[in-house]
Amino acid sequence: MSKPKPKIRKEVVPMRKQDPKERVNNFNEVALGYTEEQAVAEAERCLQCREAQCVKGCPVEVEVPTFINLIRERKFDEAIRKIKEKNSLPAICGRICPQEEQCQANCTLGKVGDPVSVGRLERFVADWERERGYEIPQKSVSTGKKVAIVGAGPAGLTAAADLAKLGHEVVIFEALHKPSGVLIYGIPEFRLPKKIVEAEAEYIEKLGVTIKTNAMIGKLYTLKELLEQFGAVFIGTGAGLPSFMGILGENLCGIYSANEFLIRVNLMKAYAFPEYDTPIYVGEKVAVIGGGNVAMDAARCALRLGAKEVKIVYRRSREEMPARAEEIENAEEEGIVFEFLTNPKRFVGNERNWVKAMECIRMRLGEPDESGRRRPVPIEGSDFIMDVDTVIIAIGRSPNPIIQQTTEGLQVTKWGTIIVDENGKTSLEGVYAGGDIVTGEATVISAMGAGKKAAKAIHEYLMKK
Amino acid sequence: MKEEATNLYKIVTKRQLVSHINLFEFSAKEIAAKSKPGQFVILKVDEKGERVPVTIAAADVGKGTITLVCHEVGKTTKQLGSLNEGDGILDLLGPLGKPAEIRKFGTVLCVGGGVMVAPLHFQAKAFHEAGNKVIGVIGARTENQLIFEDEMREICNELYVATDDGTKGYKGLDFLKDLFKERKIDRVVAVGPIVMMKTVSEVTRPYGIPTIVNLIPIMVDGMGMCGACRVTVGGKTRFACVDGPDFDGHQVDFEELMARLKMYASEEKLAFVFYEKGGKSL
């Protein structure tokens, strides 16, 4: 392989960030984005490979080299248009996609230096457009077909956008009072500002999609009732059920699921209590159980809500942590303490039924388990007590069960995920599904990819009908 | 199907039942069509509001309304009390939770307390219509806080009244013990304050009469996502919002439930004071 020309810099153009000392006192966005000059400089690093590996790594197949080239030429409007041919939520993906595992993973430049920062460039042009007002693509001729989407999360919004662009009438049914699913209730303001999420959801509405909030399918309407009014249905209800550890004392006051903690903080804006009505309790010593992005988010929220000491308690070691490297780094910079190879055994309460301590045991890594990671094994006699007054359990989420429970004939796995074929088709005629409800908890972009694929299949199904 | 998408949920009727307890009929056609006794809604008054679960007290499919009865005890209920007919609230989600099990059991004792006598009436009426003999017991702190007495009398074969202070009917619920000695009761349903539901469950335990309690702990989403409403039932953790709200009263850990309900007591006071001062800084 030929070496890159010497004029190409090997190091990524750094992005400005809020100082850790400052940012722990606010909920403003940590990463501040590129300036035009920085974006162009980063775009100039792209080798414009003919066999672009980055495109193959993208679940929605954004034409990465093309949009980067347009940034290099300062044609920002054309660059964002190019991205939006494939991705309707670029300002979100530019911020929270795990680019290091996807588009950037096999970047040719990555073999000799830093890969091109596709995410930061995507974010830059998405923000550039939003600040100037969205361009709304011309509507296709109406097909006269109607599609119902269940759940306004990343999978549902993507499927809705693609189907609306194809000329179908699309109605999204969302159970919460705001659309966007995990983007609005789960991911904190300092990582993904809610005004950006709201703007991208509004963009989807401008494409002609109707979003009906406070509408829980399975309760307000059954899936079968939707099929009476719509030609096809897409289920994108996600993985929203919190897992608990099933250990003694877990229902003591002061113990939250990460979902509850994050819903209070993000969706309900408990950080602005009492201006906003929803309260949250954060003590001085907070323990967050788990090692994923959700654990990092919860820990960093707790710190911003005034905790003196926030510990992440994870049963494996740093190498096995599923969180993005960037998020672990951010958490470390902010002073989050990591207790690796540690697992809680039970929670201890005070006389008012509030948690005051956590009995833990140290772990060592044994043989690899079915996930390929080395299995954590308790070390006998290593028990110790950790004083805590708030605990956040972030050990995963399972599929929302309401649709499955209320729909006869819909085939599901023993984990409660919906069974689909390679195009997202379920066991029921005209019913498609995608995202976490099919795969179990995964990433925003993989859910978007599934929404996209299902939209294509739904379009073909409706046009044949 | 779309008419409520962006509109407020309007109050079509507001009636003060007794001091600090209001009955509201909300225009919510879709919810009304699906509401069953025992289920609840989550309401949120405005953009900055809290999501609050309220048990459904009635549903009128023809009028397209649901009835909620609220006691002004905190910020949100006080704010609701300040609204009038024609005003609306921003969000109303439901019906949530599993409906109560309504069928012919024989004799059903329906016990309700405080503001919850209204949703108890929704259930009692359904038991009556299903061919049961319904014995009603309704209670309040004091005589002038008692609600829905006439409505209950209409559908109950017998109705007993109790107050905490003895100003009307029996003083407290001790009289229930005698009732069980004299009568064959096939099922007991208790809807009301935790202390009341606990007392009723203790009274029926020696008789082994199935006793169903309707639990509304603190909730946020109300659809199984947060786990704020977790209760221990028969040693297992259950979510009141999706596994309930009805549970076997003999299996519920009421002490834990009471402690969890008080989790935000000081914050709730603060929110109330903040509201009373017009949302100005404290």
XYZ file of C-alpha atoms in Angstrom, chain A residues 12-409:
398
model
C -6.860 14.530 13.545
C -7.805 18.197 13.913
C -8.712 18.469 17.595
C -12.203 19.574 18.563
C -12.762 22.167 21.249
C -14.263 20.892 24.497
C -15.520 22.565 27.646
C -12.898 22.491 30.388
C -13.574 19.578 32.781
C -13.484 21.890 35.824
C -16.139 24.121 34.264
C -18.335 21.507 32.709
C -18.958 19.463 35.862
C -20.980 22.446 37.046
C -23.294 22.644 34.070
C -25.357 20.535 31.666
C -24.149 22.356 28.537
C -22.659 20.342 25.714
C -19.116 19.141 26.409
C -17.884 18.928 22.824
C -18.062 22.256 21.034
C -17.664 21.214 17.400
C -15.424 22.369 14.561
C -15.203 25.857 13.118
C -15.427 26.130 9.329
C -11.634 26.351 9.095
C -11.165 23.280 11.296
C -13.741 21.310 9.315
C -12.088 22.130 6.018
C -8.661 21.237 7.459
C -9.989 17.885 8.674
C -11.746 17.249 5.344
C -8.460 17.862 3.548
C -7.002 14.833 5.303
C -9.410 12.438 3.527
C -7.637 10.307 0.905
C -10.820 9.916 -1.190
C -10.278 6.157 -1.502
C -11.964 4.585 -4.486
C -12.790 1.449 -2.481
C -14.149 3.434 0.461
C -14.090 1.292 3.588
C -15.896 3.996 5.557
C -19.087 3.569 3.511
C -19.069 -0.174 4.166
C -18.800 0.494 7.896
C -21.879 2.716 7.977
C -25.182 0.976 8.790
C -27.058 3.514 6.620
C -24.349 3.694 3.916
C -23.698 7.433 3.928
C -21.418 8.339 0.988
C -18.665 9.503 3.271
C -15.875 10.503 0.807
C -18.333 12.467 -1.335
C -19.659 14.592 1.518
C -16.163 15.114 2.908
C -14.978 16.301 -0.478
C -17.849 18.785 -0.590
C -16.770 20.119 2.802
C -13.229 20.478 1.474
C -14.701 22.549 -1.362
C -16.692 24.538 1.221
C -19.926 23.435 -0.400
C -21.523 22.834 2.982
C -25.090 22.929 1.666
C -24.321 20.210 -0.858
C -22.462 18.185 1.760
C -25.435 18.050 4.129
C -27.782 17.285 1.234
C -25.557 14.336 0.355
C -25.659 12.998 3.921
C -29.413 13.434 4.159
C -29.972 11.263 1.113
C -29.178 8.410 3.505
C -29.352 9.774 7.041
C -32.216 11.934 8.307
C -30.662 12.531 11.743
C -27.094 13.700 11.023
C -26.637 16.142 13.922
C -27.479 13.263 16.266
C -25.336 10.628 14.546
C -22.392 13.008 14.265
C -22.463 13.233 18.051
C -23.297 9.791 19.339
C -22.481 7.156 16.696
C -19.592 4.890 17.679
C -17.652 6.004 14.592
C -14.498 4.307 15.863
C -16.226 0.945 15.359
C -17.974 1.857 12.108
C -17.001 4.350 9.386
C -13.694 5.260 11.007
C -12.687 1.711 11.930
C -11.205 0.833 8.544
C -10.216 4.304 7.371
C -7.063 3.946 5.236
C -5.532 6.924 6.986
C -6.078 5.128 10.283
C -3.334 2.695 9.355
C -0.674 5.419 9.494
C -2.213 7.938 11.836
C -5.597 9.054 13.134
C -8.563 8.090 10.938
C -10.510 10.972 9.421
C -13.040 12.197 11.954
C -16.156 11.437 9.948
C -18.381 12.050 12.966
C -17.086 15.547 13.652
C -17.457 16.480 9.999
C -20.988 15.117 9.868
C -21.801 17.070 13.009
C -20.264 20.212 11.561
C -22.373 20.301 8.393
C -25.517 19.199 10.221
C -25.105 22.082 12.684
C -24.230 24.419 9.818
C -27.554 23.633 8.159
C -29.648 23.727 11.338
C -28.347 27.198 12.211
C -29.462 28.428 8.792
C -32.792 26.603 8.609
C -33.520 23.202 7.156
C -33.951 22.629 3.497
C -37.060 20.520 3.013
C -36.859 18.155 0.068
C -39.705 18.270 -2.420
C -42.438 15.814 -1.613
C -42.955 12.846 -3.861
C -46.338 12.312 -5.450
C -48.692 10.751 -2.896
C -49.054 6.997 -3.226
C -52.313 7.065 -1.269
C -50.895 4.408 1.054
C -50.792 4.771 4.839
C -48.149 3.452 7.202
C -48.263 3.400 11.010
C -44.997 3.510 12.920
C -44.989 2.415 16.545
C -42.373 4.293 18.546
C -40.669 7.584 17.629
C -37.135 6.456 18.436
C -34.212 6.261 16.005
C -35.623 3.244 14.102
C -39.138 4.673 13.810
C -38.049 8.204 12.850
C -35.753 6.835 10.148
C -38.381 4.504 8.709
C -40.923 7.346 8.814
C -38.622 9.779 6.999
C -37.817 7.316 4.230
C -41.449 6.301 3.751
C -42.661 9.923 3.717
C -40.052 10.806 1.101
C -41.445 7.980 -1.034
C -44.900 9.572 -0.918
C -46.632 7.506 1.750
C -48.802 8.991 4.486
C -47.001 8.218 7.737
C -48.282 8.453 11.313
C -45.945 7.727 14.218
C -47.536 6.620 17.503
C -45.321 7.531 20.463
C -46.183 6.582 24.039
C -44.136 9.300 25.757
C -45.114 12.970 25.622
C -42.189 13.799 23.349
C -40.786 12.037 20.283
C -37.248 10.700 19.771
C -37.148 7.831 22.278
C -33.776 7.235 23.911
C -32.395 10.369 22.242
C -34.711 12.514 24.378
C -35.124 10.430 27.542
C -31.795 8.639 27.778
C -28.833 10.552 26.407
C -27.939 13.580 28.531
C -28.039 17.193 27.426
C -24.255 17.578 27.749
C -23.695 14.849 25.161
C -26.704 15.508 22.917
C -28.509 18.823 23.459
C -32.275 18.387 23.427
C -32.828 21.374 21.140
C -30.927 19.449 18.474
C -33.014 16.321 19.029
C -36.186 18.404 18.892
C -35.033 20.135 15.710
C -34.306 16.827 13.980
C -37.710 15.427 15.018
C -39.312 18.606 13.648
C -37.445 18.050 10.396
C -39.058 14.598 10.159
C -42.456 16.246 10.698
C -41.673 18.756 7.956
C -41.216 15.823 5.608
C -44.945 15.281 6.119
C -44.869 12.765 8.964
C -47.500 13.071 11.711
C -46.181 12.319 15.195
C -48.906 11.428 17.673
C -47.573 11.497 21.242
C -49.254 10.035 24.370
C -50.371 7.115 22.223
C -49.380 3.737 23.571
C -50.039 0.958 21.112
C -51.261 -2.165 22.858
C -53.307 0.029 25.209
C -54.888 2.876 23.213
C -55.078 0.803 20.022
C -54.049 -2.755 19.383
C -51.746 -3.607 16.513
C -54.671 -5.299 14.767
C -56.693 -2.070 15.010
C -53.842 -0.193 13.357
C -53.817 -2.720 10.514
C -57.482 -1.900 9.857
C -56.529 1.705 9.108
C -53.006 1.431 7.737
C -51.568 -0.596 4.883
C -48.503 -1.560 6.893
C -47.105 -1.171 10.403
C -43.498 -0.799 11.560
C -42.700 -1.659 15.182
C -39.745 0.217 16.644
C -40.586 0.101 20.327
C -37.023 -0.389 21.520
C -35.453 -1.843 24.617
C -36.719 0.237 27.471
C -37.249 -2.153 30.373
C -34.599 -1.717 33.039
C -32.787 -4.773 34.371
C -32.215 -5.061 38.097
C -29.666 -7.254 39.858
C -32.114 -9.250 41.944
C -30.078 -8.840 45.116
C -31.135 -8.027 48.658
C -32.151 -4.448 49.382
C -32.561 -3.370 45.785
C -35.868 -1.603 46.458
C -34.455 0.655 49.163
C -35.025 4.367 48.658
C -32.135 6.038 46.848
C -31.627 3.154 44.429
C -32.507 3.994 40.846
C -32.509 2.144 37.584
C -30.357 4.115 35.127
C -33.511 4.542 33.068
C -35.382 6.222 35.901
C -32.420 8.415 36.778
C -31.888 9.488 33.169
C -35.609 9.941 32.405
C -35.919 12.247 35.411
C -32.835 14.221 34.420
C -33.206 14.344 30.626
C -36.863 14.043 29.687
C -38.267 15.680 32.813
C -35.373 18.140 33.368
C -35.029 17.368 37.070
C -31.714 19.273 37.044
C -33.843 22.417 36.808
C -36.063 21.489 39.804
C -38.119 23.278 41.163
C -38.568 25.329 37.991
C -39.483 21.962 36.491
C -41.689 19.856 38.771
C -39.870 16.518 38.664
C -37.452 15.990 41.560
C -34.377 13.805 41.792
C -32.304 12.801 44.777
C -28.526 12.676 44.535
C -26.537 12.160 47.692
C -22.855 12.782 48.374
C -21.619 9.303 47.533
C -22.982 7.793 44.370
C -22.282 4.337 42.959
C -23.191 3.489 39.373
C -23.264 -0.235 38.611
C -22.301 -1.158 35.042
C -19.744 -0.341 32.369
C -21.636 0.835 29.294
C -22.392 4.266 27.849
C -25.519 4.435 29.991
C -23.404 3.991 33.132
C -21.062 6.794 31.989
C -24.050 9.064 31.267
C -25.629 8.395 34.658
C -22.332 8.923 36.510
C -21.630 12.201 34.768
C -25.199 13.423 35.441
C -24.821 12.545 39.135
C -21.627 14.585 39.306
C -23.334 17.586 37.735
C -26.203 17.252 40.220
C -23.813 17.840 43.098
C -22.466 14.456 44.164
C -19.103 14.709 45.958
C -17.870 11.328 44.823
C -19.147 9.181 41.957
C -17.871 5.643 41.502
C -18.449 3.354 38.558
C -18.577 -0.189 39.868
C -17.892 -2.709 37.104
C -17.431 -6.439 37.507
C -14.860 -6.848 34.725
C -11.782 -4.794 33.901
C -11.299 -1.684 31.832
C -10.618 -3.637 28.618
C -14.035 -5.322 28.685
C -15.985 -2.100 29.262
C -18.604 -1.683 26.531
C -18.638 2.135 26.797
C -17.012 4.204 24.046
C -13.386 5.129 24.761
C -14.281 8.803 24.320
C -16.978 8.591 27.004
C -14.706 6.766 29.462
C -12.107 9.486 28.899
C -14.644 12.250 29.447
C -15.792 10.582 32.658
C -12.209 10.231 33.893
C -11.384 13.854 33.087
C -14.371 14.894 35.169
C -13.170 12.907 38.161
C -15.361 9.811 38.074
C -13.670 7.007 40.034
C -13.595 3.498 38.530
C -13.886 0.421 40.722
C -13.073 -2.380 38.304
C -13.474 -6.099 39.075
C -16.028 -5.316 41.746
C -19.612 -6.493 42.110
C -22.316 -5.597 44.646
C -23.744 -8.469 46.719
C -26.431 -6.644 48.662
C -27.603 -3.187 49.670
C -27.837 -2.095 53.285
C -30.512 0.350 54.420
C -30.909 2.737 57.329
C -33.879 2.939 59.704
C -35.860 5.028 57.197
C -35.407 2.427 54.467
C -32.812 4.494 52.547
C -29.681 2.866 51.157
C -26.555 3.633 53.204
C -24.039 1.066 52.052
C -23.310 -1.609 49.532
C -21.634 -4.892 50.322
C -19.283 -5.707 47.437
C -16.974 -8.510 46.424
C -13.820 -8.306 44.306
C -13.689 -10.319 41.102
C -10.993 -11.855 38.898
C -11.255 -12.745 35.227
C -11.699 -16.416 34.378
C -12.273 -18.241 31.102
C -14.062 -16.461 28.222
C -17.872 -16.769 28.268
C -20.340 -16.939 25.348
C -19.838 -13.187 24.685
C -16.118 -13.875 24.129
C -15.174 -11.738 27.106
C -13.459 -13.281 30.115
C -15.989 -14.244 32.739
C -15.738 -12.440 36.084
C -15.361 -14.836 39.023
C -15.810 -13.742 42.665
C -12.732 -13.888 44.886
C -13.764 -15.699 48.087
C -13.375 -13.648 51.243
C -12.770 -10.344 49.454
C -16.057 -8.808 50.622
C -16.018 -5.202 51.706
C -18.460 -2.423 52.495
C -18.758 0.680 50.332
C -20.644 3.622 51.837
C -23.170 5.062 49.394
C -26.302 7.172 49.582
C -27.398 6.913 45.966
C -27.081 3.891 43.688
C -27.802 3.790 39.965
C -28.154 0.392 38.326
C -27.024 0.489 34.693
C -26.693 -3.170 33.780
C -28.828 -3.165 30.651
C -32.334 -2.929 29.284
C -34.643 -5.494 27.741
C -37.306 -5.198 25.017
C -40.579 -3.392 25.718
C -43.144 -6.199 25.977
C -46.530 -4.513 25.526
C -46.975 -5.078 21.762
C -45.855 -8.701 22.013
C -48.234 -9.317 24.944
C -51.206 -7.773 23.156
C -50.702 -9.138 19.625
C -51.714 -12.673 18.820
C -49.591 -14.444 16.236
